[in-house]
Amino acid sequence: MAVVGNEDGAHKGSADVFQGLSDVSFSLAPGAVTYWVGEAMHGTGYRDLEKTPDAVATTTETLAANATHLARPLTGSPYSAA
């Protein structure tokens, strides 16, 4: 999940979505959210940045690696239906 907004909103949004996904049996990798929060009171949007901030790029790479790592064992041996 990718979120653009304030930090509390990013945490709340991902918490709500992830709880719903968990309730219907989705598996979520650790650190399954990445978000960017601009400087307070500035009007710069994410798409207006010249480059992705290093912290966001690193978090996004980790998210992708964790999701891939979880997908491998689940592909060959998924959870059985409840």
GROMACS .gro file of N, CA, C and O in nm:
model
  328
    1MET      N    1   0.086  -0.117   0.000
    1MET     CA    2   0.000   0.000   0.000
    1MET      C    3   0.089   0.122   0.000
    1MET      O    4   0.188   0.127   0.073
    2ALA      N    5   0.058   0.219  -0.080
    2ALA     CA    6   0.131   0.346  -0.082
    2ALA      C    7   0.036   0.456  -0.040
    2ALA      O    8  -0.079   0.461  -0.083
    3VAL      N    9   0.081   0.541   0.049
    3VAL     CA   10  -0.001   0.649   0.104
    3VAL      C   11   0.073   0.780   0.090
    3VAL      O   12   0.193   0.787   0.117
    4VAL      N   13   0.003   0.884   0.049
    4VAL     CA   14   0.059   1.018   0.050
    4VAL      C   15  -0.032   1.101   0.137
    4VAL      O   16  -0.153   1.107   0.115
    5GLY      N   17   0.022   1.161   0.239
    5GLY     CA   18  -0.057   1.241   0.333
    5GLY      C   19   0.025   1.263   0.458
    5GLY      O   20   0.146   1.245   0.457
    6ASN      N   21  -0.040   1.300   0.564
    6ASN     CA   22   0.037   1.321   0.687
    6ASN      C   23   0.067   1.185   0.751
    6ASN      O   24   0.007   1.084   0.717
    7GLU      N   25   0.161   1.186   0.841
    7GLU     CA   26   0.207   1.058   0.898
    7GLU      C   27   0.098   0.985   0.974
    7GLU      O   28   0.080   0.865   0.961
    8ASP      N   29   0.022   1.059   1.056
    8ASP     CA   30  -0.088   0.995   1.129
    8ASP      C   31  -0.190   0.937   1.033
    8ASP      O   32  -0.243   0.828   1.054
    9GLY      N   33  -0.218   1.008   0.925
    9GLY     CA   34  -0.312   0.959   0.825
    9GLY      C   35  -0.261   0.834   0.756
    9GLY      O   36  -0.336   0.742   0.727
   10ALA      N   37  -0.131   0.831   0.728
   10ALA     CA   38  -0.071   0.713   0.665
   10ALA      C   39  -0.082   0.592   0.756
   10ALA      O   40  -0.117   0.483   0.712
   11HIS      N   41  -0.055   0.612   0.884
   11HIS     CA   42  -0.065   0.501   0.979
   11HIS      C   43  -0.210   0.455   0.994
   11HIS      O   44  -0.238   0.335   0.994
   12LYS      N   45  -0.302   0.549   1.005
   12LYS     CA   46  -0.443   0.515   1.021
   12LYS      C   47  -0.498   0.447   0.896
   12LYS      O   48  -0.568   0.346   0.904
   13GLY      N   49  -0.464   0.502   0.780
   13GLY     CA   50  -0.513   0.444   0.655
   13GLY      C   51  -0.463   0.302   0.635
   13GLY      O   52  -0.541   0.212   0.603
   14SER      N   53  -0.335   0.281   0.657
   14SER     CA   54  -0.281   0.146   0.639
   14SER      C   55  -0.335   0.051   0.745
   14SER      O   56  -0.365  -0.064   0.715
   15ALA      N   57  -0.352   0.098   0.867
   15ALA     CA   58  -0.407   0.012   0.972
   15ALA      C   59  -0.548  -0.035   0.936
   15ALA      O   60  -0.580  -0.153   0.950
   16ASP      N   61  -0.630   0.057   0.887
   16ASP     CA   62  -0.768   0.021   0.852
   16ASP      C   63  -0.772  -0.077   0.734
   16ASP      O   64  -0.844  -0.177   0.737
   17VAL      N   65  -0.694  -0.048   0.630
   17VAL     CA   66  -0.694  -0.135   0.512
   17VAL      C   67  -0.636  -0.272   0.547
   17VAL      O   68  -0.691  -0.376   0.510
   18PHE      N   69  -0.525  -0.273   0.620
   18PHE     CA   70  -0.460  -0.400   0.652
   18PHE      C   71  -0.546  -0.486   0.744
   18PHE      O   72  -0.548  -0.608   0.732
   19GLN      N   73  -0.619  -0.424   0.837
   19GLN     CA   74  -0.709  -0.501   0.923
   19GLN      C   75  -0.817  -0.566   0.839
   19GLN      O   76  -0.849  -0.683   0.856
   20GLY      N   77  -0.873  -0.490   0.746
   20GLY     CA   78  -0.975  -0.546   0.658
   20GLY      C   79  -0.922  -0.660   0.573
   20GLY      O   80  -0.988  -0.763   0.557
   21LEU      N   81  -0.802  -0.644   0.520
   21LEU     CA   82  -0.742  -0.751   0.440
   21LEU      C   83  -0.715  -0.874   0.525
   21LEU      O   84  -0.740  -0.987   0.481
   22SER      N   85  -0.667  -0.853   0.645
   22SER     CA   86  -0.642  -0.966   0.736
   22SER      C   87  -0.772  -1.038   0.770
   22SER      O   88  -0.776  -1.161   0.777
   23ASP      N   89  -0.879  -0.962   0.787
   23ASP     CA   90  -1.008  -1.021   0.821
   23ASP      C   91  -1.060  -1.115   0.712
   23ASP      O   92  -1.136  -1.208   0.740
   24VAL      N   93  -1.020  -1.091   0.588
   24VAL     CA   94  -1.064  -1.177   0.478
   24VAL      C   95  -0.951  -1.267   0.428
   24VAL      O   96  -0.948  -1.308   0.314
   25SER      N   97  -0.853  -1.293   0.516
   25SER     CA   98  -0.750  -1.395   0.496
   25SER      C   99  -0.634  -1.358   0.404
   25SER      O  100  -0.567  -1.446   0.352
   26PHE      N  101  -0.607  -1.230   0.385
   26PHE     CA  102  -0.487  -1.194   0.312
   26PHE      C  103  -0.367  -1.206   0.404
   26PHE      O  104  -0.377  -1.186   0.525
   27SER      N  105  -0.252  -1.241   0.347
   27SER     CA  106  -0.126  -1.244   0.421
   27SER      C  107  -0.052  -1.115   0.389
   27SER      O  108  -0.039  -1.076   0.273
   28LEU      N  109  -0.002  -1.049   0.491
   28LEU     CA  110   0.070  -0.923   0.473
   28LEU      C  111   0.214  -0.940   0.517
   28LEU      O  112   0.242  -0.991   0.625
   29ALA      N  113   0.302  -0.896   0.432
   29ALA     CA  114   0.445  -0.901   0.465
   29ALA      C  115   0.478  -0.793   0.567
   29ALA      O  116   0.408  -0.692   0.575
   30PRO      N  117   0.582  -0.813   0.645
   30PRO     CA  118   0.624  -0.708   0.738
   30PRO      C  119   0.655  -0.578   0.662
   30PRO      O  120   0.711  -0.581   0.554
   31GLY      N  121   0.619  -0.468   0.721
   31GLY     CA  122   0.648  -0.340   0.659
   31GLY      C  123   0.578  -0.321   0.527
   31GLY      O  124   0.638  -0.274   0.430
   32ALA      N  125   0.451  -0.356   0.518
   32ALA     CA  126   0.381  -0.359   0.390
   32ALA      C  127   0.328  -0.224   0.345
   32ALA      O  128   0.242  -0.216   0.260
   33VAL      N  129   0.376  -0.116   0.402
   33VAL     CA  130   0.332   0.018   0.362
   33VAL      C  131   0.453   0.107   0.342
   33VAL      O  132   0.555   0.092   0.410
   34THR      N  133   0.443   0.194   0.247
   34THR     CA  134   0.544   0.297   0.229
   34THR      C  135   0.471   0.429   0.210
   34THR      O  136   0.363   0.433   0.151
   35TYR      N  137   0.525   0.534   0.266
   35TYR     CA  138   0.459   0.663   0.251
   35TYR      C  139   0.563   0.775   0.254
   35TYR      O  140   0.673   0.760   0.302
   36TRP      N  141   0.522   0.886   0.198
   36TRP     CA  142   0.605   1.006   0.197
   36TRP      C  143   0.526   1.117   0.262
   36TRP      O  144   0.409   1.137   0.233
   37VAL      N  145   0.591   1.186   0.352
   37VAL     CA  146   0.530   1.301   0.417
   37VAL      C  147   0.619   1.420   0.386
   37VAL      O  148   0.737   1.420   0.422
   38GLY      N  149   0.566   1.517   0.319
   38GLY     CA  150   0.643   1.637   0.289
   38GLY      C  151   0.663   1.722   0.413
   38GLY      O  152   0.611   1.694   0.521
   39GLU      N  153   0.739   1.827   0.396
   39GLU     CA  154   0.761   1.919   0.506
   39GLU      C  155   0.629   1.985   0.544
   39GLU      O  156   0.547   2.015   0.458
   40ALA      N  157   0.611   2.007   0.673
   40ALA     CA  158   0.487   2.069   0.721
   40ALA      C  159   0.468   2.207   0.659
   40ALA      O  160   0.564   2.283   0.643
   41MET      N  161   0.346   2.233   0.622
   41MET     CA  162   0.305   2.364   0.571
   41MET      C  163   0.367   2.399   0.436
   41MET      O  164   0.378   2.515   0.401
   42HIS      N  165   0.412   2.302   0.362
   42HIS     CA  166   0.465   2.325   0.228
   42HIS      C  167   0.368   2.265   0.126
   42HIS      O  168   0.299   2.169   0.155
   43GLY      N  169   0.368   2.320   0.008
   43GLY     CA  170   0.275   2.274  -0.094
   43GLY      C  171   0.335   2.180  -0.196
   43GLY      O  172   0.274   2.151  -0.297
   44THR      N  173   0.455   2.130  -0.170
   44THR     CA  174   0.520   2.040  -0.265
   44THR      C  175   0.458   1.902  -0.259
   44THR      O  176   0.455   1.840  -0.152
   45GLY      N  177   0.409   1.855  -0.371
   45GLY     CA  178   0.353   1.721  -0.379
   45GLY      C  179   0.462   1.621  -0.416
   45GLY      O  180   0.567   1.657  -0.470
   46TYR      N  181   0.435   1.494  -0.389
   46TYR     CA  182   0.532   1.388  -0.418
   46TYR      C  183   0.573   1.389  -0.565
   46TYR      O  184   0.691   1.378  -0.597
   47ARG      N  185   0.478   1.404  -0.653
   47ARG     CA  186   0.510   1.400  -0.796
   47ARG      C  187   0.588   1.523  -0.841
   47ARG      O  188   0.642   1.525  -0.951
   48ASP      N  189   0.595   1.628  -0.757
   48ASP     CA  190   0.671   1.747  -0.789
   48ASP      C  191   0.818   1.736  -0.749
   48ASP      O  192   0.898   1.823  -0.784
   49LEU      N  193   0.854   1.631  -0.676
   49LEU     CA  194   0.993   1.613  -0.633
   49LEU      C  195   1.082   1.579  -0.752
   49LEU      O  196   1.038   1.510  -0.845
   50GLU      N  197   1.205   1.626  -0.750
   50GLU     CA  198   1.298   1.594  -0.857
   50GLU      C  199   1.344   1.449  -0.850
   50GLU      O  200   1.373   1.387  -0.952
   51LYS      N  201   1.356   1.397  -0.729
   51LYS     CA  202   1.392   1.255  -0.711
   51LYS      C  203   1.325   1.202  -0.586
   51LYS      O  204   1.290   1.278  -0.497
   52THR      N  205   1.308   1.072  -0.584
   52THR     CA  206   1.249   1.007  -0.466
   52THR      C  207   1.345   1.020  -0.349
   52THR      O  208   1.464   0.987  -0.363
   53PRO      N  209   1.298   1.065  -0.233
   53PRO     CA  210   1.386   1.072  -0.117
   53PRO      C  211   1.444   0.935  -0.084
   53PRO      O  212   1.376   0.833  -0.099
   54ASP      N  213   1.569   0.933  -0.040
   54ASP     CA  214   1.637   0.806  -0.011
   54ASP      C  215   1.559   0.719   0.088
   54ASP      O  216   1.549   0.598   0.069
   55ALA      N  217   1.504   0.780   0.192
   55ALA     CA  218   1.431   0.701   0.292
   55ALA      C  219   1.309   0.634   0.230
   55ALA      O  220   1.277   0.518   0.262
   56VAL      N  221   1.240   0.702   0.141
   56VAL     CA  222   1.123   0.644   0.075
   56VAL      C  223   1.165   0.533  -0.019
   56VAL      O  224   1.104   0.425  -0.023
   57ALA      N  225   1.271   0.557  -0.096
   57ALA     CA  226   1.319   0.454  -0.190
   57ALA      C  227   1.362   0.328  -0.115
   57ALA      O  228   1.329   0.217  -0.156
   58THR      N  229   1.433   0.345  -0.006
   58THR     CA  230   1.480   0.230   0.073
   58THR      C  231   1.362   0.154   0.133
   58THR      O  232   1.357   0.031   0.128
   59THR      N  233   1.265   0.226   0.187
   59THR     CA  234   1.147   0.162   0.245
   59THR      C  235   1.068   0.086   0.138
   59THR      O  236   1.022  -0.026   0.160
   60THR      N  237   1.054   0.146   0.020
   60THR     CA  238   0.981   0.082  -0.088
   60THR      C  239   1.054  -0.044  -0.135
   60THR      O  240   0.991  -0.147  -0.162
   61GLU      N  241   1.186  -0.039  -0.144
   61GLU     CA  242   1.263  -0.158  -0.181
   61GLU      C  243   1.246  -0.268  -0.077
   61GLU      O  244   1.231  -0.385  -0.113
   62THR      N  245   1.248  -0.231   0.050
   62THR     CA  246   1.229  -0.330   0.157
   62THR      C  247   1.090  -0.390   0.151
   62THR      O  248   1.072  -0.511   0.167
   63LEU      N  249   0.989  -0.306   0.127
   63LEU     CA  250   0.852  -0.354   0.113
   63LEU      C  251   0.844  -0.458   0.002
   63LEU      O  252   0.787  -0.566   0.021
   64ALA      N  253   0.902  -0.427  -0.113
   64ALA     CA  254   0.898  -0.521  -0.227
   64ALA      C  255   0.972  -0.650  -0.194
   64ALA      O  256   0.925  -0.760  -0.227
   65ALA      N  257   1.086  -0.640  -0.128
   65ALA     CA  258   1.163  -0.759  -0.093
   65ALA      C  259   1.086  -0.845   0.007
   65ALA      O  260   1.082  -0.969  -0.006
   66ASN      N  261   1.022  -0.783   0.107
   66ASN     CA  262   0.945  -0.859   0.205
   66ASN      C  263   0.825  -0.927   0.142
   66ASN      O  264   0.794  -1.042   0.173
   67ALA      N  265   0.756  -0.856   0.052
   67ALA     CA  266   0.640  -0.915  -0.015
   67ALA      C  267   0.682  -1.034  -0.102
   67ALA      O  268   0.615  -1.137  -0.104
   68THR      N  269   0.793  -1.020  -0.172
   68THR     CA  270   0.845  -1.129  -0.255
   68THR      C  271   0.884  -1.248  -0.169
   68THR      O  272   0.854  -1.363  -0.201
   69HIS      N  273   0.950  -1.220  -0.057
   69HIS     CA  274   0.993  -1.327   0.033
   69HIS      C  275   0.872  -1.404   0.087
   69HIS      O  276   0.875  -1.528   0.095
   70LEU      N  277   0.764  -1.334   0.122
   70LEU     CA  278   0.644  -1.401   0.171
   70LEU      C  279   0.572  -1.477   0.060
   70LEU      O  280   0.519  -1.586   0.083
   71ALA      N  281   0.573  -1.422  -0.060
   71ALA     CA  282   0.501  -1.485  -0.171
   71ALA      C  283   0.561  -1.620  -0.210
   71ALA      O  284   0.488  -1.710  -0.251
   72ARG      N  285   0.692  -1.634  -0.197
   72ARG     CA  286   0.756  -1.760  -0.239
   72ARG      C  287   0.700  -1.883  -0.166
   72ARG      O  288   0.654  -1.976  -0.229
   73PRO      N  289   0.703  -1.886  -0.035
   73PRO     CA  290   0.649  -2.007   0.032
   73PRO      C  291   0.497  -2.020   0.016
   73PRO      O  292   0.446  -2.132   0.009
   74LEU      N  293   0.426  -1.908   0.007
   74LEU     CA  294   0.281  -1.918  -0.008
   74LEU      C  295   0.240  -1.967  -0.145
   74LEU      O  296   0.135  -2.029  -0.161
   75THR      N  297   0.323  -1.943  -0.245
   75THR     CA  298   0.294  -1.990  -0.381
   75THR      C  299   0.291  -2.143  -0.386
   75THR      O  300   0.201  -2.202  -0.443
   76GLY      N  301   0.389  -2.204  -0.322
   76GLY     CA  302   0.397  -2.351  -0.325
   76GLY      C  303   0.311  -2.419  -0.221
   76GLY      O  304   0.275  -2.536  -0.235
   77SER      N  305   0.275  -2.346  -0.116
   77SER     CA  306   0.199  -2.406  -0.007
   77SER      C  307   0.109  -2.301   0.056
   77SER      O  308   0.136  -2.252   0.166
   78PRO      N  309   0.001  -2.266  -0.011
   78PRO     CA  310  -0.088  -2.163   0.045
   78PRO      C  311  -0.162  -2.213   0.168
   78PRO      O  312  -0.173  -2.334   0.189
   79TYR      N  313  -0.210  -2.119   0.246
   79TYR     CA  314  -0.293  -2.156   0.361
   79TYR      C  315  -0.419  -2.225   0.310
   79TYR      O  316  -0.472  -2.187   0.204
   80SER      N  317  -0.465  -2.321   0.382
   80SER     CA  318  -0.590  -2.386   0.341
   80SER      C  319  -0.708  -2.295   0.377
   80SER      O  320  -0.698  -2.216   0.469
   81ALA      N  321  -0.817  -2.308   0.304
   81ALA     CA  322  -0.936  -2.228   0.333
   81ALA      C  323  -0.993  -2.268   0.467
   81ALA      O  324  -0.991  -2.385   0.505
   82ALA      N  325  -1.042  -2.172   0.539
   82ALA     CA  326  -1.100  -2.198   0.673
   82ALA      C  327  -1.233  -2.267   0.659
   82ALA      O  328  -1.305  -2.251   0.567
   0.00000   0.00000   0.00000
